[in-house]
Short mmCIF file of C-alpha atoms in Angstrom, two decimals:
data_model
loop_
_atom_site.label_atom_id
_atom_site.label_comp_id
_atom_site.label_asym_id
_atom_site.label_seq_id
_atom_site.Cartn_x
_atom_site.Cartn_y
_atom_site.Cartn_z
CA MET F 1 -0.03 0.38 -0.32
CA ASP F 2 1.35 3.38 -0.77
CA PHE F 3 0.82 5.64 2.08
CA ARG F 4 1.43 8.86 -0.08
CA LEU F 5 -1.04 11.19 -0.75
CA SER F 6 -1.89 12.01 -4.48
CA ASP F 7 -2.04 15.37 -5.55
CA GLU F 8 -5.68 15.14 -5.20
CA GLN F 9 -5.68 13.95 -1.57
CA GLN F 10 -3.45 16.97 -1.05
CA MET F 11 -5.92 19.33 -1.80
CA LEU F 12 -8.47 17.52 -0.28
CA LYS F 13 -6.49 17.58 2.97
CA ASP F 14 -5.35 21.53 2.66
CA SER F 15 -8.80 22.62 1.87
CA VAL F 16 -10.40 20.40 4.96
CA GLU F 17 -7.29 22.32 6.97
CA ARG F 18 -8.63 25.94 5.42
CA PHE F 19 -12.25 25.34 6.32
CA VAL F 20 -11.34 23.89 9.88
CA ALA F 21 -9.16 26.99 10.35
CA GLY F 22 -11.81 29.59 9.07
CA GLU F 23 -15.30 29.64 9.30
CA ALA F 24 -15.47 26.11 11.05
CA ALA F 25 -12.92 27.29 13.61
CA PHE F 26 -13.77 25.83 17.69
CA ASN F 27 -16.64 28.11 19.08
CA HIS F 28 -17.62 26.47 22.56
CA ALA F 29 -21.15 28.52 22.37
CA ARG F 30 -22.07 26.73 18.81
CA ARG F 31 -21.04 23.13 19.05
CA SER F 32 -24.54 21.88 17.36
CA PHE F 33 -24.82 21.42 13.76
CA ASP F 34 -24.18 24.32 11.86
CA ARG F 35 -26.29 24.49 8.61
CA ALA F 36 -23.94 27.59 7.11
CA HIS F 37 -21.21 24.73 7.10
CA TRP F 38 -23.29 21.91 5.67
CA ALA F 39 -23.86 24.16 2.63
CA LYS F 40 -20.22 25.07 2.16
CA MET F 41 -19.46 21.07 2.56
CA ALA F 42 -21.74 20.79 -0.29
CA GLU F 43 -19.91 23.53 -2.35
CA LEU F 44 -16.71 21.81 -1.74
CA GLY F 45 -18.21 19.02 -3.13
CA TRP F 46 -17.47 16.85 -0.09
CA LEU F 47 -21.23 15.80 0.58
CA MET F 48 -20.62 14.01 -3.14
CA LEU F 49 -16.92 12.62 -2.47
CA LEU F 50 -18.69 9.08 -2.27
CA ILE F 51 -21.15 8.85 -4.58
CA PRO F 52 -20.20 7.09 -7.50
CA GLU F 53 -19.77 8.23 -10.36
CA ALA F 54 -22.30 6.87 -12.64
CA ARG F 55 -24.71 8.36 -9.92
CA GLY F 56 -23.30 11.60 -10.56
CA GLY F 57 -20.77 11.54 -7.83
CA LEU F 58 -16.96 11.81 -7.53
CA GLY F 59 -16.69 8.20 -6.83
CA ALA F 60 -14.24 8.87 -4.16
CA GLY F 61 -12.30 6.10 -1.79
CA LEU F 62 -12.58 5.33 1.74
CA ALA F 63 -9.09 6.66 2.60
CA ASP F 64 -10.38 10.10 0.52
CA ALA F 65 -13.17 10.19 3.01
CA ALA F 66 -10.77 9.34 6.00
CA LEU F 67 -8.82 12.45 5.45
CA LEU F 68 -11.94 14.48 5.35
CA THR F 69 -13.04 13.13 8.98
CA GLU F 70 -9.89 13.14 10.39
CA GLY F 71 -9.82 16.68 9.50
CA LEU F 72 -12.99 17.61 10.86
CA GLY F 73 -12.01 15.90 14.19
CA ARG F 74 -9.23 18.20 14.56
CA GLY F 75 -11.53 21.25 14.17
CA LEU F 76 -14.55 19.43 16.12
CA VAL F 77 -16.51 20.18 13.31
CA ASN F 78 -20.29 18.72 14.45
CA THR F 79 -21.88 17.50 10.74
CA PRO F 80 -23.93 14.45 10.01
CA PHE F 81 -20.97 13.37 7.12
CA VAL F 82 -20.71 10.00 8.12
CA SER F 83 -24.15 8.99 8.47
CA SER F 84 -25.67 10.97 5.40
CA ALA F 85 -22.89 11.25 2.93
CA VAL F 86 -21.06 7.65 3.82
CA ILE F 87 -23.57 5.45 5.05
CA SER F 88 -26.42 6.73 3.43
CA THR F 89 -25.21 7.51 0.11
CA ALA F 90 -23.69 4.07 0.05
CA LEU F 91 -26.94 2.45 0.32
CA LEU F 92 -29.13 4.33 -1.50
CA ALA F 93 -26.71 4.08 -4.54
CA HIS F 94 -28.23 0.44 -4.42
CA ALA F 95 -31.83 1.98 -5.11
CA ASP F 96 -32.98 2.41 -8.82
CA ASP F 97 -35.01 5.63 -8.06
CA GLY F 98 -32.59 7.03 -5.50
CA GLY F 99 -31.19 9.47 -8.06
CA ALA F 100 -33.33 12.44 -6.52
CA LEU F 101 -32.74 11.89 -3.41
CA LEU F 102 -28.72 11.31 -3.69
CA GLU F 103 -28.72 14.40 -5.66
CA ALA F 104 -30.52 16.46 -3.00
CA MET F 105 -28.02 15.00 -0.52
CA ALA F 106 -24.89 16.18 -2.42
CA ALA F 107 -26.47 19.43 -2.33
CA GLY F 108 -27.14 19.91 1.27
CA ASP F 109 -30.57 20.09 0.61
CA ALA F 110 -31.43 16.86 2.32
CA ILE F 111 -29.76 14.78 4.73
CA VAL F 112 -30.48 11.39 5.48
CA ALA F 113 -29.85 9.38 8.93
CA LEU F 114 -29.87 6.07 9.37
CA ALA F 115 -32.13 4.58 12.21
CA THR F 116 -31.06 0.82 13.13
CA GLU F 117 -30.52 0.44 16.91
CA GLU F 118 -33.34 -1.20 18.62
CA SER F 119 -33.57 -0.68 23.00
CA GLY F 120 -32.65 -4.90 22.73
CA SER F 121 -30.48 -4.52 19.87
CA HIS F 122 -26.84 -3.70 21.63
CA TYR F 123 -25.61 -2.73 17.94
CA ASP F 124 -26.29 -6.20 16.53
CA LEU F 125 -27.84 -4.77 13.27
CA THR F 126 -29.89 -8.30 12.62
CA ARG F 127 -31.54 -8.02 15.97
CA ILE F 128 -34.42 -5.72 15.32
CA THR F 129 -38.18 -5.89 15.84
CA ALA F 130 -39.30 -3.27 13.67
CA THR F 131 -41.53 -4.58 10.89
CA ALA F 132 -42.09 -3.26 7.21
CA ALA F 133 -45.63 -4.49 5.06
CA LYS F 134 -46.73 -3.98 1.79
CA ASP F 135 -50.04 -3.21 0.53
CA ASP F 136 -50.20 -3.13 -2.96
CA ALA F 137 -47.37 -0.78 -4.24
CA ARG F 138 -47.09 0.72 -0.75
CA TYR F 139 -45.01 0.39 1.82
CA SER F 140 -45.41 0.95 5.88
CA LEU F 141 -43.58 0.64 8.79
CA ARG F 142 -44.38 -0.22 12.37
CA GLY F 143 -42.11 0.06 15.59
CA GLU F 144 -39.63 2.08 17.46
CA LYS F 145 -35.93 3.45 17.07
CA ILE F 146 -33.69 4.55 19.58
CA VAL F 147 -30.45 6.93 19.26
CA VAL F 148 -30.23 7.81 15.82
CA PRO F 149 -27.15 9.61 15.07
CA ASP F 150 -27.56 13.26 13.81
CA GLY F 151 -31.48 12.03 13.55
CA ALA F 152 -32.48 15.45 15.15
CA ASP F 153 -31.37 17.64 11.86
CA ALA F 154 -32.13 14.79 9.13
CA SER F 155 -34.53 15.45 6.58
CA HIS F 156 -34.96 11.73 6.08
CA PHE F 157 -34.72 8.46 8.21
CA LEU F 158 -33.28 5.00 6.55
CA VAL F 159 -34.99 2.60 8.69
CA SER F 160 -33.73 -1.18 9.08
CA ALA F 161 -36.89 -3.35 9.32
CA ARG F 162 -38.03 -7.06 8.69
CA LEU F 163 -39.71 -7.74 5.54
CA SER F 164 -40.65 -10.98 4.76
CA GLY F 165 -38.18 -12.58 6.91
CA LYS F 166 -35.59 -10.78 5.35
CA LEU F 167 -33.78 -7.34 7.01
CA ALA F 168 -34.78 -4.75 4.53
CA LEU F 169 -34.32 -0.68 4.39
CA LEU F 170 -36.84 1.80 3.90
CA ILE F 171 -36.29 5.72 3.18
CA VAL F 172 -39.03 7.73 5.54
CA GLU F 173 -39.49 11.55 5.00
CA ALA F 174 -38.97 13.02 8.80
CA THR F 175 -42.36 14.53 8.25
CA ALA F 176 -44.33 11.37 7.41
CA PRO F 177 -47.79 10.73 8.94
CA ASN F 178 -47.88 8.58 11.62
CA LEU F 179 -44.27 9.00 12.73
CA SER F 180 -43.25 10.28 15.89
CA VAL F 181 -39.87 11.63 16.23
CA ARG F 182 -38.34 12.58 19.76
CA ARG F 183 -35.41 14.86 19.06
CA TYR F 184 -32.30 15.89 21.50
CA ARG F 185 -28.82 16.43 22.21
CA THR F 186 -26.11 14.34 22.72
CA LEU F 187 -22.87 14.43 25.08
CA ASP F 188 -20.94 15.64 22.60
CA HIS F 189 -23.85 18.23 21.41
CA ALA F 190 -24.12 16.90 18.27
CA SER F 191 -27.99 15.79 17.33
CA ALA F 192 -30.44 12.47 18.00
CA CYS F 193 -33.63 11.25 17.74
CA ASP F 194 -35.89 8.56 18.61
CA LEU F 195 -38.54 7.23 16.37
CA HIS F 196 -41.76 5.38 16.83
CA MET F 197 -43.71 4.19 13.87
CA PHE F 198 -47.04 2.71 13.51
CA ASN F 199 -48.37 2.18 9.71
CA THR F 200 -45.42 5.39 8.75
CA PRO F 201 -45.85 5.39 4.84
CA ALA F 202 -42.56 4.22 3.48
CA ALA F 203 -40.55 3.39 0.10
CA LEU F 204 -38.36 0.10 0.00
CA VAL F 205 -34.84 0.94 -0.91
CA ILE F 206 -33.15 -2.67 -0.63
CA ALA F 207 -35.42 -5.66 0.15
CA ASP F 208 -32.77 -7.81 1.55
CA ALA F 209 -29.99 -5.32 2.87
CA GLU F 210 -27.61 -7.02 5.70
CA ALA F 211 -24.72 -7.23 3.29
CA ALA F 212 -24.87 -3.72 2.26
CA LEU F 213 -25.59 -2.60 5.85
CA GLU F 214 -22.88 -4.44 7.08
CA ARG F 215 -20.64 -2.90 4.28
CA ALA F 216 -21.38 0.80 4.92
CA ILE F 217 -21.33 0.40 8.71
CA ASP F 218 -17.72 -0.78 8.86
CA HIS F 219 -16.72 1.72 6.54
CA ALA F 220 -18.29 4.38 8.86
CA ARG F 221 -16.56 2.64 12.32
CA ILE F 222 -13.36 3.11 10.05
CA LEU F 223 -14.03 6.78 9.35
CA LEU F 224 -15.04 7.53 12.87
CA ALA F 225 -11.95 6.13 14.25
CA ALA F 226 -10.32 8.97 11.89
CA GLU F 227 -12.11 11.26 13.10
CA ALA F 228 -11.13 10.25 16.80
CA LEU F 229 -7.52 10.05 15.20
CA GLY F 230 -8.00 14.09 14.42
CA CYS F 231 -9.38 14.83 18.26
CA MET F 232 -6.28 13.03 19.72
CA GLU F 233 -3.85 14.78 17.11
CA ALA F 234 -5.07 18.36 17.99
CA ALA F 235 -5.34 17.32 21.72
CA THR F 236 -1.61 16.36 21.64
CA ALA F 237 -0.82 19.45 19.45
CA LEU F 238 -2.44 21.95 22.19
CA THR F 239 -1.13 19.83 25.38
CA ALA F 240 2.53 20.21 23.72
CA GLU F 241 2.08 23.88 23.06
CA TYR F 242 0.02 24.65 26.54
CA LEU F 243 3.40 22.68 28.56
CA LYS F 244 5.76 25.45 26.55
CA THR F 245 3.64 28.60 27.68
CA ARG F 246 2.55 27.59 31.25
CA LYS F 247 4.81 28.19 34.16
CA GLN F 248 5.37 26.51 37.37
CA PHE F 249 7.95 27.27 40.00
CA GLY F 250 9.90 29.67 37.93
CA ARG F 251 9.92 27.15 34.92
CA THR F 252 7.71 26.35 31.86
CA LEU F 253 5.82 22.94 32.47
CA SER F 254 8.04 21.73 29.27
CA SER F 255 11.27 21.76 30.93
CA PHE F 256 9.94 18.95 33.51
CA GLN F 257 11.18 15.71 31.68
CA THR F 258 7.87 13.39 32.88
CA LEU F 259 5.97 15.83 31.67
CA THR F 260 7.35 15.77 28.35
CA HIS F 261 7.43 11.96 28.12
CA ARG F 262 3.27 12.17 28.92
CA ILE F 263 3.22 13.90 25.65
CA ALA F 264 5.47 11.77 24.21
CA ASP F 265 3.22 8.79 24.86
CA MET F 266 0.07 10.56 23.31
CA PHE F 267 1.80 10.97 20.14
CA VAL F 268 2.85 7.55 20.33
CA ARG F 269 -0.69 6.36 20.84
CA GLY F 270 -1.86 8.34 18.04
CA GLU F 271 0.60 7.12 15.71
CA HIS F 272 -0.14 3.49 16.47
CA LEU F 273 -3.90 4.10 15.82
CA ARG F 274 -3.06 5.78 12.32
CA SER F 275 -1.31 2.46 11.42
CA ILE F 276 -4.66 0.56 12.45
CA ILE F 277 -6.71 2.54 10.59
CA LEU F 278 -4.27 2.59 7.22
CA ARG F 279 -4.80 -1.13 7.88
CA ALA F 280 -8.29 -1.19 8.10
CA ILE F 281 -9.03 1.45 5.20
CA SER F 282 -6.82 -1.27 2.62
CA LEU F 283 -9.13 -3.99 4.12
CA GLY F 284 -12.35 -2.17 3.30
CA ASP F 285 -13.25 -4.31 0.06
CA ALA F 286 -11.92 -6.99 1.43
CA PRO F 287 -13.97 -10.47 2.30
CA VAL F 288 -16.49 -9.94 5.39
CA PRO F 289 -14.17 -11.58 8.03
CA HIS F 290 -11.33 -9.53 7.36
CA ARG F 291 -12.87 -6.32 6.65
CA ALA F 292 -15.24 -6.67 9.32
CA ALA F 293 -12.21 -7.30 12.16
CA ALA F 294 -9.88 -4.59 10.74
CA ALA F 295 -13.19 -1.86 11.39
CA SER F 296 -13.78 -3.29 14.71
CA ALA F 297 -9.92 -3.30 15.34
CA ALA F 298 -9.73 0.46 14.23
CA LEU F 299 -13.00 1.75 16.19
CA LEU F 300 -11.73 -0.51 19.39
CA SER F 301 -7.87 1.06 19.30
CA ALA F 302 -9.57 4.20 18.94
CA ILE F 303 -11.97 4.28 21.85
CA ASP F 304 -8.90 2.89 23.86
CA ALA F 305 -6.12 5.41 22.57
CA GLY F 306 -8.94 8.47 22.43
CA GLU F 307 -9.67 7.53 26.18
CA PHE F 308 -5.67 7.69 27.30
CA VAL F 309 -4.75 10.69 24.94
CA CYS F 310 -7.84 13.31 25.83
CA GLY F 311 -7.55 11.87 29.84
CA GLN F 312 -3.89 12.80 29.67
CA ALA F 313 -4.58 15.98 27.94
CA ILE F 314 -7.21 17.28 30.22
CA GLN F 315 -4.83 16.49 33.48
CA LEU F 316 -1.74 18.23 31.65
CA HIS F 317 -4.06 21.25 31.47
CA GLY F 318 -5.25 21.02 34.99
CA GLY F 319 -8.25 23.15 36.03
CA ILE F 320 -9.10 24.71 32.57
CA GLY F 321 -9.25 21.49 31.17
CA MET F 322 -12.70 21.20 32.57
CA THR F 323 -14.05 24.39 31.62
CA GLU F 324 -17.02 24.40 29.05
CA GLU F 325 -15.08 27.20 27.28
CA TYR F 326 -11.81 25.47 26.93
CA VAL F 327 -11.70 22.77 23.64
CA ILE F 328 -9.84 19.90 25.29
CA GLY F 329 -12.80 18.66 27.31
CA HIS F 330 -15.00 19.03 23.81
CA TYR F 331 -12.09 16.91 22.49
CA TYR F 332 -12.82 14.23 25.28
CA LYS F 333 -16.99 14.34 24.73
CA ARG F 334 -16.71 13.65 21.13
CA ILE F 335 -14.05 10.48 21.71
CA ARG F 336 -16.66 9.76 24.30
CA ALA F 337 -19.85 9.92 21.54
CA ILE F 338 -17.79 8.08 18.81
CA GLY F 339 -17.06 5.20 21.59
CA ARG F 340 -20.85 4.53 21.82
CA THR F 341 -21.56 4.93 18.16
CA TYR F 342 -21.73 1.68 16.04
CA GLY F 343 -20.57 -0.40 18.77
CA ASP F 344 -19.35 0.16 22.08
CA ALA F 345 -15.58 -1.63 23.42
CA GLU F 346 -17.47 -4.31 24.77
CA PHE F 347 -18.72 -5.09 21.47
CA HIS F 348 -15.91 -4.53 19.01
CA ARG F 349 -13.61 -6.32 21.27
CA GLY F 350 -16.31 -9.45 21.30
CA ARG F 351 -16.84 -9.09 17.46
CA HIS F 352 -13.08 -8.72 16.73
CA THR F 353 -11.93 -11.88 18.56
CA ALA F 354 -15.08 -13.78 17.08
CA LEU F 355 -14.00 -12.84 13.51
CA THR F 356 -10.85 -13.64 14.14
CA GLN F 357 -10.93 -16.90 15.53
CA ARG F 358 -13.25 -17.91 12.28
CA SER F 359 -10.66 -16.54 9.89
CA ALA F 360 -8.21 -18.51 11.99
#
C-alpha cells in the first residue's frame, strides 16, 4: 500500500485544514450542527465524495473520506457527514429510484440519518423487531428506533425493518404521517432522536440489505476512528503548546521531563492508531471476516487510545481543561460519543475476537 497522498488527496487535505481554521473554527457557544457549514461542504463537493460516478458523484474512496473526517475531527466540526454522506449515500446508491434524493443530498438540501438501533439490539444490526408491510404498491413501517445519530437534523430516515423475513431498508420522510420523532442532543452536542412508527408510509430501498448495511457500517466505523485520530492529534498539539507557555515554580512545564514523556506517549498512541486505520482502509473491500475484524479493531483502538490521549490532555491542562469554554474537554466528549456509535468497546472486542477465530 502506497502511503503517499496523491495530488488530489493533498488538495482535499489542504482544503479541510483551511475550512477548519477559518469559518469552522471551534466556538464552544455553537457546538451544534451549523447549516452554513453544511452548505459550504456541499459547495466544496465533499457531500458527493463517495457517491459513485455513475450516479453523479465523485466516486472517491475510503482513504479520501478518512482524510476528510480526520480533518473535521481535528477541528471538532459537528456535521452529519458520516451518517448522511457516507452510510446513507452508499446504501441509496443501490436503489434504482434513489437518484433524486442522492442529488439533493449532494447539494446539501437533504440529510439522511440511518435508524438501526433498538432497545434490545445492543449494536447488532440483525436483532430488530421493527417490521415493514406491503399493501399493493405501498409500504408501511411499525416499530421503534432509538439514538439515531444526527437524527434531530435529518430530513429523511433510512430505517431497517423485517420484510418477508429479511432485513430491509426503507426511506421515510421526517414529516411523514404516523411518525413520532423525539429529538435531543447528545454528550458532544451532536443531534440524535428516537422514532416511533405506526403504519408510517415508506419507500423500499433494499429488500435484502444485511450485507450492504454491514459493509456501510464497517466503513463508517473506520471513518469514525479517523475522526477520533483527528481529535487526538489536536489535543496532543494543544497540550504540547500549553506546556511550553505555562509556568510553575519559575519554569515552563515543558522543562519537566516527566511531563514531556507523557506528551510523547500521547503522540505514540496516535501514530499507532493511524497504522491500524490504514490497515482497515486497505481491507475496506476485503472479504467479510477480514474487513469486519479490521473495522472493529480500528474503532476499538480509537476508543482506547482516545480515552488515554484526551484524559492525559485534560490532566496536563489542569483546571482549565475541565471548563466548558476551553476546547480540550470537548475533544474528550467527542471521543466518548464516538465510542458509543455503531458499537462500544465491549461489542468490538467480542466481535473482533469472534471474527479472528473464524478466520483462523
